[in-house]
Coordinates of C-alpha atoms in Angstrom, one line a residue:
Chain B
M72 CA 0.0 0.0 0.0
K73 CA 2.8 2.3 0.9
N74 CA 4.4 1.9 -2.5
I75 CA 1.1 2.4 -4.3
I76 CA 0.7 5.7 -2.4
K77 CA 4.3 6.7 -3.2
I78 CA 3.9 6.1 -6.9
A79 CA 0.4 7.7 -6.9
I80 CA 1.7 10.9 -5.3
R81 CA 4.7 11.0 -7.7
N82 CA 2.5 10.5 -10.7
L83 CA 0.2 13.3 -9.4
F84 CA 3.0 15.8 -9.4
R85 CA 4.4 14.6 -12.6
Y86 CA 2.2 17.1 -14.4
T87 CA 2.7 19.8 -11.8
R88 CA 0.9 22.6 -13.5
R89 CA -2.2 20.5 -14.3
T90 CA -2.4 19.1 -10.8
L91 CA -1.9 22.5 -9.2
L92 CA -4.7 24.0 -11.3
T93 CA -7.1 21.2 -10.4
T94 CA -6.1 21.3 -6.8
T95 CA -6.6 25.1 -6.7
L96 CA -10.0 24.7 -8.3
I97 CA -11.1 22.1 -5.8
S98 CA -9.6 24.0 -2.9
I99 CA -11.5 27.1 -3.9
G100 CA -14.7 25.1 -3.9
V101 CA -13.9 23.7 -0.4
I102 CA -13.0 27.2 0.9
L103 CA -16.3 28.5 -0.5
V104 CA -18.3 25.8 1.2
I105 CA -16.5 26.3 4.6
V106 CA -16.6 30.1 4.6
F107 CA -20.2 30.2 3.3
A108 CA -21.3 27.5 5.8
G109 CA -19.5 29.4 8.6
L110 CA -20.9 32.8 7.7
G111 CA -24.4 31.5 6.7
G112 CA -24.6 29.3 9.8
S113 CA -23.6 32.0 12.2
F114 CA -25.9 34.5 10.5
K115 CA -28.7 32.0 10.9
S116 CA -27.8 31.3 14.5
A117 CA -27.5 35.0 15.3
M118 CA -30.9 35.8 13.8
I119 CA -32.5 32.7 15.4
G120 CA -31.0 33.8 18.7
I121 CA -32.4 37.3 18.4
I122 CA -35.8 36.0 17.4
T123 CA -36.1 33.3 20.0
D124 CA -34.3 34.9 22.9
S125 CA -35.8 38.4 22.6
M126 CA -39.2 37.9 21.0
L127 CA -40.9 34.6 20.1
A128 CA -39.1 32.1 22.4
D129 CA -38.8 28.6 21.1
V130 CA -42.4 27.4 21.1
Q131 CA -45.8 29.2 21.6
V132 CA -49.2 28.0 22.6
H133 CA -52.3 29.8 21.5
K134 CA -56.0 29.3 21.5
S135 CA -56.9 27.4 18.3
G136 CA -57.4 29.9 15.4
Y137 CA -55.3 32.7 16.9
V138 CA -52.3 32.3 14.7
E139 CA -54.5 32.2 11.6
T140 CA -55.6 35.8 12.3
I141 CA -52.5 36.9 14.2
D142 CA -52.0 40.0 12.0
N143 CA -55.2 41.4 13.2
I144 CA -54.3 40.9 16.9
P145 CA -57.6 39.3 17.6
L146 CA -59.2 40.0 21.1
N147 CA -61.7 37.2 21.0
I148 CA -59.4 34.2 20.6
F149 CA -57.8 34.2 24.1
L150 CA -57.1 31.3 26.4
T151 CA -59.4 31.5 29.4
E152 CA -58.4 31.2 33.0
N153 CA -59.7 27.5 33.0
E154 CA -57.8 26.7 29.9
M155 CA -54.7 28.2 31.4
E156 CA -55.2 26.1 34.5
V157 CA -55.2 23.0 32.3
L158 CA -52.2 24.2 30.4
Q159 CA -49.9 25.4 33.2
P160 CA -49.3 22.0 34.9
K161 CA -48.4 20.5 31.6
L162 CA -45.8 23.2 31.1
D163 CA -44.6 23.0 34.7
N164 CA -44.1 19.3 34.5
N165 CA -42.3 19.2 31.2
A166 CA -38.6 18.7 31.8
K167 CA -37.7 20.2 28.5
I168 CA -39.2 23.5 29.4
E169 CA -37.0 26.1 31.2
A170 CA -39.6 28.9 31.5
Y171 CA -42.8 30.3 30.0
S172 CA -44.4 33.6 29.8
P173 CA -48.2 34.3 29.3
R174 CA -48.8 37.4 27.2
I175 CA -51.8 39.6 26.4
K176 CA -51.3 41.1 23.0
F177 CA -53.4 43.9 21.6
G178 CA -53.4 47.0 19.5
A179 CA -54.2 50.4 21.0
M180 CA -53.8 54.1 20.4
I181 CA -51.1 56.1 22.2
S182 CA -51.2 59.8 22.8
D183 CA -48.9 62.3 24.4
Y184 CA -51.8 64.8 24.6
N185 CA -50.7 66.5 21.5
Q186 CA -50.4 63.7 18.9
T187 CA -51.8 60.3 18.6
S188 CA -50.6 57.2 17.0
N189 CA -51.1 53.4 16.9
I190 CA -49.2 50.9 19.0
R191 CA -49.0 47.2 19.4
L192 CA -48.6 46.2 23.0
S193 CA -47.7 43.1 25.0
G194 CA -48.9 42.8 28.5
V195 CA -46.4 40.7 30.3
Y196 CA -45.3 39.5 33.7
P197 CA -41.8 41.0 33.5
E198 CA -40.0 38.4 35.5
K199 CA -41.5 35.6 33.5
E200 CA -40.9 37.4 30.3
Q201 CA -37.3 38.0 31.2
A202 CA -36.8 34.3 32.1
T203 CA -38.4 33.3 28.8
C204 CA -36.7 35.9 26.5
P205 CA -33.5 36.6 28.4
T206 CA -32.1 39.0 25.8
L207 CA -35.3 41.1 25.5
T208 CA -34.0 43.7 27.9
D209 CA -30.8 44.0 25.9
R210 CA -33.0 45.8 23.3
F211 CA -34.3 48.2 26.0
S212 CA -32.7 51.6 26.8
G213 CA -33.5 53.4 30.0
V214 CA -34.5 50.3 31.9
S215 CA -32.8 50.1 35.3
D216 CA -34.0 46.7 36.5
P217 CA -33.9 44.1 33.8
I218 CA -35.8 41.5 36.0
N219 CA -38.7 43.8 36.7
F220 CA -38.4 45.9 33.6
V221 CA -41.9 47.2 33.6
K222 CA -44.2 47.8 36.6
P223 CA -47.9 48.7 36.7
G224 CA -48.3 52.3 35.5
E225 CA -45.2 52.1 33.2
I226 CA -44.7 51.5 29.6
I227 CA -41.8 50.7 27.3
I228 CA -42.4 52.1 23.8
P229 CA -40.7 51.1 20.5
D230 CA -38.0 53.5 19.2
I231 CA -40.0 54.3 16.1
L232 CA -42.7 55.9 18.3
V233 CA -40.2 58.0 20.2
K234 CA -39.3 59.6 16.9
G235 CA -42.8 59.7 15.6
L236 CA -44.4 61.3 18.7
N237 CA -41.3 63.2 19.8
V238 CA -41.5 61.8 23.4
E239 CA -38.8 60.7 25.7
I240 CA -38.3 58.6 28.8
G241 CA -40.1 60.1 31.8
N242 CA -43.0 61.5 29.7
D243 CA -46.6 60.4 30.4
V244 CA -48.7 59.0 27.6
V245 CA -52.2 57.8 27.4
I246 CA -53.1 54.4 26.0
V247 CA -56.6 54.0 24.7
G248 CA -57.7 50.4 24.0
T249 CA -60.9 48.7 23.0
N250 CA -61.8 45.3 24.5
R251 CA -63.6 42.5 22.7
H252 CA -67.0 43.9 23.6
G253 CA -66.2 47.2 22.0
S254 CA -65.8 49.0 25.3
V255 CA -63.2 51.8 25.1
N256 CA -60.9 52.5 28.0
G257 CA -57.9 54.7 28.6
L258 CA -54.8 54.5 30.9
S259 CA -52.1 57.0 31.7
L260 CA -48.7 55.4 31.8
K261 CA -45.1 56.7 32.2
I262 CA -42.5 55.9 29.7
V263 CA -39.7 54.0 31.4
G264 CA -37.8 52.6 28.5
V265 CA -37.4 52.5 24.7
S266 CA -37.2 49.2 22.8
E267 CA -35.0 48.9 19.8
G268 CA -36.9 47.5 16.8
V269 CA -35.8 44.2 15.4
M270 CA -36.9 42.1 12.5
G271 CA -39.9 39.9 13.2
P272 CA -43.6 39.8 14.0
Q273 CA -43.0 41.3 17.5
G274 CA -40.1 43.5 16.7
K275 CA -41.9 46.8 17.0
E276 CA -44.0 46.3 20.1
G277 CA -44.3 48.2 23.3
F278 CA -44.6 46.5 26.7
I279 CA -46.8 47.1 29.7
H280 CA -47.4 45.1 32.9
I281 CA -50.1 42.4 32.5
E282 CA -52.2 44.0 35.3
D283 CA -52.4 47.2 33.2
A284 CA -53.4 45.2 30.2
L285 CA -56.2 43.5 32.2
N286 CA -57.4 46.9 33.4
L287 CA -57.2 48.5 30.0
L288 CA -59.2 45.7 28.4
R289 CA -61.6 45.5 31.3
M290 CA -61.0 41.8 31.7
D291 CA -62.7 40.2 34.7
E292 CA -60.5 37.2 34.6
T293 CA -56.9 36.7 33.2
E294 CA -57.2 35.7 29.6
I295 CA -54.1 35.1 27.7
S296 CA -53.4 35.5 23.9
E297 CA -50.2 33.5 23.9
V298 CA -47.8 31.6 26.0
A299 CA -44.2 31.9 25.0
I300 CA -42.1 28.9 26.0
R301 CA -38.3 28.7 26.4
L302 CA -36.7 25.3 26.2
N303 CA -33.6 24.1 28.1
R304 CA -32.0 23.2 24.8
G305 CA -32.9 25.2 21.7
E306 CA -32.1 22.2 19.5
D307 CA -35.0 20.3 21.1
V308 CA -37.6 22.6 19.4
K309 CA -38.9 19.9 17.1
I310 CA -39.2 17.2 19.8
A311 CA -40.6 19.5 22.4
Y312 CA -43.1 20.9 19.9
T313 CA -44.2 17.4 18.9
E314 CA -44.5 16.2 22.5
L315 CA -46.4 19.3 23.7
N316 CA -48.7 19.3 20.6
Q317 CA -49.5 15.6 21.3
A318 CA -50.1 16.3 25.0
L319 CA -52.5 19.1 24.2
S320 CA -54.2 17.4 21.3
G321 CA -56.6 15.6 23.6
E322 CA -58.0 18.9 25.0
K323 CA -61.2 19.5 23.1
S324 CA -63.9 22.1 23.4
E325 CA -67.6 21.2 23.6
D326 CA -67.9 21.2 19.8
G327 CA -65.0 18.7 19.5
S328 CA -62.5 21.1 18.1
R329 CA -59.0 21.5 19.6
I330 CA -58.6 24.2 22.3
Y331 CA -54.9 24.7 22.0
E332 CA -52.6 25.2 19.0
V333 CA -48.8 24.8 19.4
H334 CA -46.3 26.4 17.0
P335 CA -42.5 26.2 16.9
W336 CA -40.8 29.6 16.4
N337 CA -40.1 29.1 12.7
K338 CA -43.8 28.8 11.9
L339 CA -44.4 32.2 13.5
T340 CA -41.9 34.3 11.5
H341 CA -40.8 34.5 7.9
F342 CA -37.2 34.1 9.1
G343 CA -38.0 30.4 9.3
S344 CA -38.1 30.5 5.5
I345 CA -35.0 32.6 5.3
A346 CA -33.2 30.0 7.5
N347 CA -34.3 27.3 5.1
I348 CA -33.1 29.4 2.2
V349 CA -29.7 29.8 3.9
D350 CA -29.6 26.0 4.3
L351 CA -30.6 25.5 0.7
L352 CA -27.8 27.9 -0.5
I353 CA -25.2 26.0 1.6
M354 CA -26.5 22.9 -0.1
M355 CA -26.3 24.5 -3.5
V356 CA -22.7 25.5 -2.9
R357 CA -22.0 22.0 -1.8
V358 CA -23.6 20.6 -5.0
I359 CA -21.5 23.0 -7.1
L360 CA -18.4 21.8 -5.2
I361 CA -19.3 18.1 -5.9
S362 CA -19.7 19.0 -9.6
I363 CA -16.4 20.7 -9.7
V364 CA -14.6 17.8 -8.0
L365 CA -16.4 15.2 -10.1
I366 CA -15.7 16.9 -13.5
S367 CA -12.1 18.0 -12.7
V368 CA -10.9 14.8 -11.1
M369 CA -12.5 12.7 -13.8
N370 CA -11.0 14.9 -16.5
I371 CA -7.5 14.8 -15.1
M372 CA -7.7 11.1 -14.5
M373 CA -9.0 10.3 -18.0
M374 CA -6.2 12.4 -19.5
S375 CA -3.7 10.7 -17.2
V376 CA -4.8 7.2 -18.3
F377 CA -4.8 8.3 -22.0
E378 CA -1.3 9.8 -21.8
R379 CA 0.1 6.9 -19.8
T380 CA -1.5 4.1 -21.8
S381 CA 1.9 2.8 -23.0
E382 CA 3.2 3.0 -19.4
I383 CA 0.2 1.0 -18.2
G384 CA 1.0 -1.6 -20.9
T385 CA 4.6 -1.8 -19.5
I386 CA 3.6 -2.3 -15.9
A387 CA 0.9 -4.8 -17.0
A388 CA 3.4 -6.7 -19.2
I389 CA 5.9 -7.1 -16.4
G390 CA 3.2 -8.7 -14.2
T391 CA 1.4 -6.0 -12.3
S392 CA -2.1 -7.3 -11.6
P393 CA -5.2 -5.5 -12.9
R394 CA -6.2 -4.9 -9.3
K395 CA -3.0 -3.1 -8.5
I396 CA -3.3 -1.0 -11.6
L397 CA -6.8 -0.1 -10.5
S398 CA -5.5 0.8 -7.0
L399 CA -2.7 2.9 -8.4
F400 CA -5.2 5.2 -10.3
L401 CA -7.7 5.2 -7.5
A402 CA -5.0 6.3 -5.1
E403 CA -4.1 9.1 -7.5
G404 CA -7.6 10.3 -7.5
F405 CA -7.9 9.9 -3.8
F406 CA -4.8 12.0 -3.1
L407 CA -5.8 14.6 -5.6
G408 CA -9.0 15.1 -3.6
F409 CA -7.3 14.7 -0.2
I410 CA -4.5 17.3 -1.0
S411 CA -7.1 19.7 -2.4
T412 CA -9.3 19.3 0.6
L413 CA -6.5 19.7 3.0
A414 CA -5.4 23.0 1.3
G415 CA -9.1 24.2 1.2
V416 CA -9.7 23.4 4.8
I417 CA -6.6 25.1 6.0
I418 CA -7.3 28.3 4.0
G419 CA -11.1 28.2 4.7
V420 CA -10.7 27.7 8.5
G421 CA -7.9 30.3 8.4
L422 CA -10.3 32.8 6.7
L423 CA -13.0 32.1 9.3
L424 CA -10.5 32.6 12.2
F425 CA -9.5 35.9 10.6
M426 CA -13.2 36.9 10.5
Q427 CA -13.5 35.9 14.1
W428 CA -10.6 38.2 14.9
Q429 CA -12.0 41.0 12.7
P430 CA -15.8 40.4 12.9
V431 CA -18.0 41.5 10.0
Q432 CA -20.6 44.2 10.7
F433 CA -23.9 44.2 8.8
T434 CA -27.4 45.6 8.7
F435 CA -30.4 43.3 8.5
G436 CA -33.8 45.0 8.2
P437 CA -34.2 47.4 11.0
M438 CA -31.3 45.9 12.9
E439 CA -28.1 47.9 12.3
N440 CA -24.5 47.2 13.3
L441 CA -25.1 43.5 13.8
V442 CA -21.8 41.7 14.3
L443 CA -21.2 38.4 12.5
I444 CA -18.8 36.2 14.2
P445 CA -18.5 33.1 12.1
D446 CA -18.4 29.6 13.6
I447 CA -15.9 27.0 12.6
P448 CA -18.5 24.4 11.5
I449 CA -16.5 21.2 12.4
K450 CA -19.3 19.0 11.1
E451 CA -19.4 21.0 7.9
V452 CA -15.6 20.8 7.6
L453 CA -15.7 17.0 8.1
A454 CA -18.7 16.5 5.8
T455 CA -17.1 18.6 3.1
S456 CA -13.8 16.8 3.4
G457 CA -15.5 13.4 3.3
I458 CA -17.6 14.4 0.3
V459 CA -14.7 15.7 -1.7
V460 CA -12.5 12.6 -1.0
L461 CA -15.4 10.2 -1.8
V462 CA -16.4 12.1 -5.0
S463 CA -12.7 12.1 -6.0
L464 CA -12.6 8.3 -5.6
F465 CA -15.9 8.0 -7.4
A466 CA -14.6 10.2 -10.3
S467 CA -11.4 8.2 -10.6
W468 CA -13.2 4.9 -10.7
Q469 CA -14.1 4.9 -14.3
P470 CA -10.6 5.9 -15.6
A471 CA -8.9 3.6 -13.1
R472 CA -11.1 0.7 -14.3
K473 CA -10.4 1.5 -17.9
A474 CA -6.6 1.4 -17.1
S475 CA -6.9 -1.9 -15.3
K476 CA -8.9 -3.4 -18.2
L477 CA -6.4 -2.4 -20.9
E478 CA -4.9 -5.3 -22.8
P479 CA -1.1 -5.0 -22.3
V480 CA -0.5 -5.7 -26.0
D481 CA -2.8 -2.9 -27.1
A482 CA -1.5 -0.5 -24.4
L483 CA 2.1 -1.1 -25.4
G484 CA 1.3 -0.2 -29.0
H485 CA -0.3 3.0 -28.0
V486 CA 1.5 6.1 -29.2
Chain N
M183 CA 12.7 -30.9 -22.6
S184 CA 12.0 -27.6 -24.3
L185 CA 11.4 -24.5 -22.3
I186 CA 9.1 -23.0 -25.0
K187 CA 7.0 -25.0 -27.4
M188 CA 4.7 -23.6 -30.0
E189 CA 2.3 -26.0 -31.8
N190 CA 0.6 -25.0 -35.0
V191 CA 0.2 -21.5 -33.8
T192 CA -1.7 -19.1 -36.1
K193 CA -2.6 -15.5 -35.3
I194 CA -5.1 -13.6 -37.3
Y195 CA -6.0 -10.0 -36.7
H196 CA -9.5 -8.9 -37.6
T197 CA -10.1 -5.2 -38.4
G198 CA -13.7 -4.7 -39.4
E199 CA -14.2 -7.1 -42.4
I200 CA -10.5 -7.3 -43.1
S201 CA -8.5 -10.2 -41.7
V202 CA -4.7 -10.2 -41.6
T203 CA -2.8 -13.4 -40.9
A204 CA 0.2 -12.3 -38.8
L205 CA 1.5 -15.8 -38.0
Q206 CA 0.7 -19.0 -39.8
N207 CA 1.1 -22.5 -38.5
I208 CA 4.2 -21.9 -36.4
N209 CA 5.9 -24.8 -34.8
L210 CA 8.9 -24.1 -32.7
E211 CA 10.8 -25.4 -29.7
I212 CA 13.3 -23.3 -27.7
D213 CA 15.6 -24.9 -25.1
K214 CA 16.4 -23.4 -21.7
G215 CA 19.4 -21.1 -21.7
S216 CA 19.3 -20.3 -25.4
F217 CA 20.1 -16.9 -26.9
I218 CA 17.7 -16.7 -29.8
S219 CA 17.0 -14.0 -32.4
F220 CA 14.1 -13.5 -34.7
I221 CA 14.8 -11.4 -37.8
G222 CA 12.6 -10.4 -40.7
P223 CA 11.2 -7.4 -42.5
S224 CA 8.6 -5.2 -40.9
G225 CA 5.2 -7.0 -40.8
S226 CA 6.8 -10.4 -40.9
G227 CA 5.4 -11.3 -37.5
K228 CA 8.4 -10.9 -35.1
T229 CA 6.6 -8.7 -32.6
T230 CA 3.4 -10.9 -32.8
L231 CA 5.5 -14.0 -32.1
L232 CA 7.2 -12.4 -29.1
N233 CA 3.8 -11.1 -27.8
L234 CA 2.4 -14.6 -28.0
I235 CA 5.4 -16.2 -26.2
G236 CA 5.2 -13.3 -23.7
C237 CA 1.6 -14.1 -22.8
L238 CA 0.6 -10.6 -23.9
D239 CA -1.6 -11.8 -26.7
K240 CA -3.4 -15.1 -27.5
P241 CA -3.1 -17.2 -30.6
T242 CA -6.1 -17.6 -32.9
E243 CA -5.2 -21.3 -33.2
G244 CA -2.6 -23.6 -31.7
D245 CA -1.0 -24.0 -28.3
I246 CA 1.9 -22.2 -26.6
I247 CA 3.6 -24.0 -23.7
V248 CA 6.1 -22.0 -21.6
N249 CA 7.7 -23.6 -18.5
D250 CA 5.1 -26.5 -18.8
V251 CA 2.2 -24.0 -18.7
K252 CA -0.2 -23.8 -21.6
I253 CA -0.2 -20.0 -21.6
N254 CA -2.9 -19.6 -24.3
L255 CA -5.4 -20.9 -21.7
L256 CA -4.5 -18.4 -19.0
D257 CA -7.0 -15.6 -18.1
R258 CA -5.9 -12.0 -17.5
K259 CA -5.2 -12.4 -13.8
N260 CA -3.2 -15.6 -14.2
G261 CA -1.5 -14.3 -17.3
A262 CA -0.2 -11.3 -15.3
K263 CA 1.0 -13.7 -12.5
F264 CA 2.7 -15.9 -15.0
R265 CA 4.5 -13.0 -16.7
G266 CA 5.6 -11.7 -13.3
D267 CA 6.9 -15.1 -12.2
S268 CA 8.4 -16.5 -15.4
L269 CA 9.1 -13.7 -17.9
G270 CA 11.1 -10.6 -18.3
F271 CA 10.6 -7.9 -21.0
V272 CA 12.9 -5.4 -22.7
F273 CA 11.2 -2.9 -25.0
Q274 CA 12.4 -1.0 -28.0
N275 CA 11.5 2.4 -26.2
F276 CA 13.0 1.2 -22.9
N277 CA 9.6 1.8 -21.2
L278 CA 11.0 2.8 -17.8
V279 CA 8.5 4.3 -15.3
P280 CA 9.4 8.0 -15.4
V281 CA 8.5 8.8 -11.8
L282 CA 10.8 6.1 -10.4
T283 CA 14.5 6.3 -10.1
V284 CA 16.8 3.8 -11.7
Y285 CA 16.9 1.8 -8.5
E286 CA 13.1 1.9 -8.1
N287 CA 12.5 0.9 -11.7
V288 CA 14.6 -2.2 -11.2
E289 CA 13.0 -2.8 -7.8
Y290 CA 9.4 -2.4 -9.2
P291 CA 8.7 -6.0 -10.2
L292 CA 10.0 -7.3 -6.8
L293 CA 7.9 -4.8 -5.0
M294 CA 4.7 -4.5 -6.9
V295 CA 4.5 -7.9 -8.5
K296 CA 6.3 -10.4 -6.3
N297 CA 6.3 -8.8 -2.8
V298 CA 9.9 -9.7 -2.0
P299 CA 11.1 -8.7 1.5
V300 CA 13.1 -5.5 1.6
S301 CA 16.6 -6.9 2.4
E302 CA 16.4 -9.5 -0.4
R303 CA 15.1 -6.8 -2.7
R304 CA 17.9 -4.5 -2.0
T305 CA 20.6 -7.2 -2.5
R306 CA 19.1 -8.3 -5.8
V307 CA 18.6 -4.8 -7.2
L308 CA 22.1 -3.6 -6.3
D309 CA 23.6 -6.9 -7.6
L310 CA 21.9 -6.4 -11.0
L311 CA 22.7 -2.7 -11.2
E312 CA 26.3 -3.6 -10.7
K313 CA 26.2 -6.3 -13.3
V314 CA 24.8 -3.9 -15.9
N315 CA 27.2 -1.2 -14.7
M316 CA 24.5 1.2 -13.6
L317 CA 25.1 1.2 -9.8
D318 CA 26.5 4.8 -9.8
Q319 CA 23.4 6.0 -11.6
K320 CA 20.9 4.3 -9.2
N321 CA 19.4 7.5 -7.8
K322 CA 18.8 9.2 -11.2
Y323 CA 15.5 9.4 -13.0
P324 CA 15.1 8.0 -16.5
N325 CA 15.1 11.5 -18.0
Q326 CA 18.6 12.0 -16.5
I327 CA 20.3 9.1 -18.3
S328 CA 21.1 8.2 -21.9
G329 CA 19.3 5.7 -24.2
G330 CA 21.9 3.0 -23.7
Q331 CA 21.8 3.4 -19.9
K332 CA 18.0 3.2 -20.0
Q333 CA 18.2 -0.1 -21.9
R334 CA 20.7 -1.4 -19.4
V335 CA 18.3 -0.5 -16.6
A336 CA 15.5 -2.2 -18.6
V337 CA 17.7 -5.4 -18.9
A338 CA 18.3 -5.3 -15.1
R339 CA 14.5 -4.8 -14.5
A340 CA 13.8 -7.8 -16.8
L341 CA 16.2 -10.0 -14.9
V342 CA 15.5 -9.0 -11.3
T343 CA 12.8 -11.6 -10.8
N344 CA 15.0 -14.4 -12.1
P345 CA 12.7 -15.2 -15.0
S346 CA 13.1 -18.3 -17.2
V347 CA 12.8 -16.2 -20.3
V348 CA 13.6 -12.6 -21.3
L349 CA 11.8 -11.3 -24.3
A350 CA 13.3 -8.3 -26.1
D351 CA 11.5 -6.7 -29.0
E352 CA 14.0 -4.7 -31.0
P353 CA 16.0 -3.8 -27.9
T354 CA 18.7 -2.0 -29.9
A355 CA 16.5 -0.2 -32.4
N356 CA 16.8 3.2 -30.7
L357 CA 20.5 2.9 -29.9
D358 CA 23.6 3.7 -31.9
H359 CA 25.6 0.7 -33.1
K360 CA 28.2 0.8 -30.4
T361 CA 25.7 1.1 -27.6
A362 CA 23.6 -1.6 -29.1
L363 CA 26.5 -4.0 -29.1
K364 CA 27.1 -3.1 -25.4
V365 CA 23.5 -3.9 -24.5
I366 CA 23.6 -7.2 -26.4
D367 CA 26.9 -8.0 -24.7
I368 CA 25.3 -7.4 -21.3
M369 CA 22.4 -9.7 -22.3
R370 CA 24.8 -12.4 -23.3
Q371 CA 26.8 -12.1 -20.2
M372 CA 23.6 -12.3 -18.1
K373 CA 22.5 -15.4 -20.0
K374 CA 25.9 -16.9 -19.2
E375 CA 25.8 -16.0 -15.5
L376 CA 22.2 -16.6 -14.8
G377 CA 21.3 -19.2 -17.3
T378 CA 18.3 -17.2 -18.5
T379 CA 16.9 -17.7 -22.0
F380 CA 17.0 -14.6 -24.1
I381 CA 14.8 -14.1 -27.2
F382 CA 15.1 -10.9 -29.1
S383 CA 14.0 -9.6 -32.5
T384 CA 16.1 -7.2 -34.5
H385 CA 16.8 -5.7 -37.9
D386 CA 20.4 -5.1 -37.3
P387 CA 22.6 -7.7 -39.1
K388 CA 25.6 -7.0 -36.9
I389 CA 23.6 -7.7 -33.8
V390 CA 22.1 -10.9 -35.3
G391 CA 25.5 -12.4 -35.3
N392 CA 25.5 -12.5 -31.5
A393 CA 22.6 -14.9 -31.4
E394 CA 23.0 -18.7 -31.0
I395 CA 20.1 -19.5 -33.3
V396 CA 18.5 -17.0 -35.7
Y397 CA 15.0 -17.6 -37.0
T398 CA 14.0 -15.7 -40.1
L399 CA 10.3 -14.8 -40.5
E400 CA 8.5 -13.8 -43.7
D401 CA 4.8 -13.2 -44.0
G402 CA 4.1 -14.9 -40.7
K403 CA 6.1 -18.1 -41.4
I404 CA 9.5 -19.2 -40.2
V405 CA 11.4 -19.6 -43.5
N406 CA 14.8 -20.3 -42.1
N407 CA 16.7 -21.1 -38.9
K408 CA 20.5 -21.1 -38.6
K409 CA 23.2 -20.9 -36.1
G410 CA 24.4 -17.4 -35.2
G411 CA 27.4 -16.3 -37.2
E412 CA 26.5 -18.5 -40.2

């Protein structure tokens, strides 16, 4: 085997320029996959982190039919107190769940006594919300106590309204809301913080304490529009969603329809599709790499067999078995892929390390100055390396087989 | 007992609808330790004859027995094994492997064909390189040595496995006369020292004189055989 490897490597570098060109081409492909996967993966992780840790959490439970009309912020599709009493033990006893936060979401008017505008609001228990969306308060400015970021009588308004209404922290505003029966009510609140807008369905909302929401909407009992759930491990979304969905599927209303609906975060935001597109693009780059490797290795090996036909005839004539001739050419293809991969991985990982040292800043939707620190995707590096080496072997198979099948007498006569 | 026996051997090449008879009803016996030459004009069948004896090609009719093995019945795998065990080849264009050094070229059959242990390999390769007077060039690559030197290396490679027969197809065709004589001298010397049977084809009348028996081929038939020097 050692000798086959030695001869294969020497043969590979016999046509130095051709081998270097092919190696460079494959290496560039490997670099592209690694860098793209590193950047794309970290972009995806960063955005998912923002969305799940500061807005949606990992999974949400609503009353059936709520999500279908979520854009209208319906007031009549809430989970009742009884329904919450059924739900809460199931959440409390689920080992995969770290925290959950009941929310009342509604639309209202906001006025600083001079101007009036619209606002989307979340009524929350601040400590539960903080436990469920731990980076939510990172988006707030002016908030002194992140655990208890909004108290009754206080409001955190989105930054777009600060500019629109020309208000600032410490000002009083009036919130006017209509409940499900059409009754209008108003509440004076003090601005205690400003929330930075982020991309997503809840990225431009204001926050009030849930008690104020209950008062404003004149609710006799605590009804909830959504329960945001944080999991111990973000990767468990699919399993946790399935388990919770199954656990709640048996809860039916009198007409036999389901009471609860469960949604993982990616079904509640368009970023779920963007994440899928990022995955698809990484896959596309990988397919392009496979094509590059397949075509270039096959091409170089076919040329090699053609040019060395007489030499193949010689080694066959002196007794080299067809199997060994096959191994010689397969080894050549293997090392072509291996050397290219090694070079690509070193440069690709080097580039990612450089980008970790000098992070890339970018703007995404309303979010500015986002810092992209690429991961070193070990799985991706291993998968890419494995794919390139395997495809190289596959691409060399046909030329190697052709070489091993050559009749010595014909091969020796080849000019 | 003959080392090589050809019985009613005919070889016909088919190219489309055209058939060319390269060898016709050849009957031949060659004894062990002979130094044989085939001569004849181009197309007379010399190379075809050597290819058949060398188990590189199969006859259309007839049997070829080398070392008591009916080689026309061997499949590809066993044919390769037989060549590696019993035959050595010297080619007109030297056919050394360009990525291997002189030493490695001679070592190749022991390493890749016969799996001989390293110490024995080394002894045999160095011994043969010394015999063909190429020991001082052992670390050079084929493109760094002359044609005559390449052919000496090729002779050493052919002999390194201790074959019963060495087949040389026009081994001196690409060499000047002086170098050609040197190569033939080395082959004769090796035959004498190792007892190997040498069979070669040539055009060169001065080289022919070195053979013990000379067979003349014409139109695929042996028309004459005589002792060398006659």
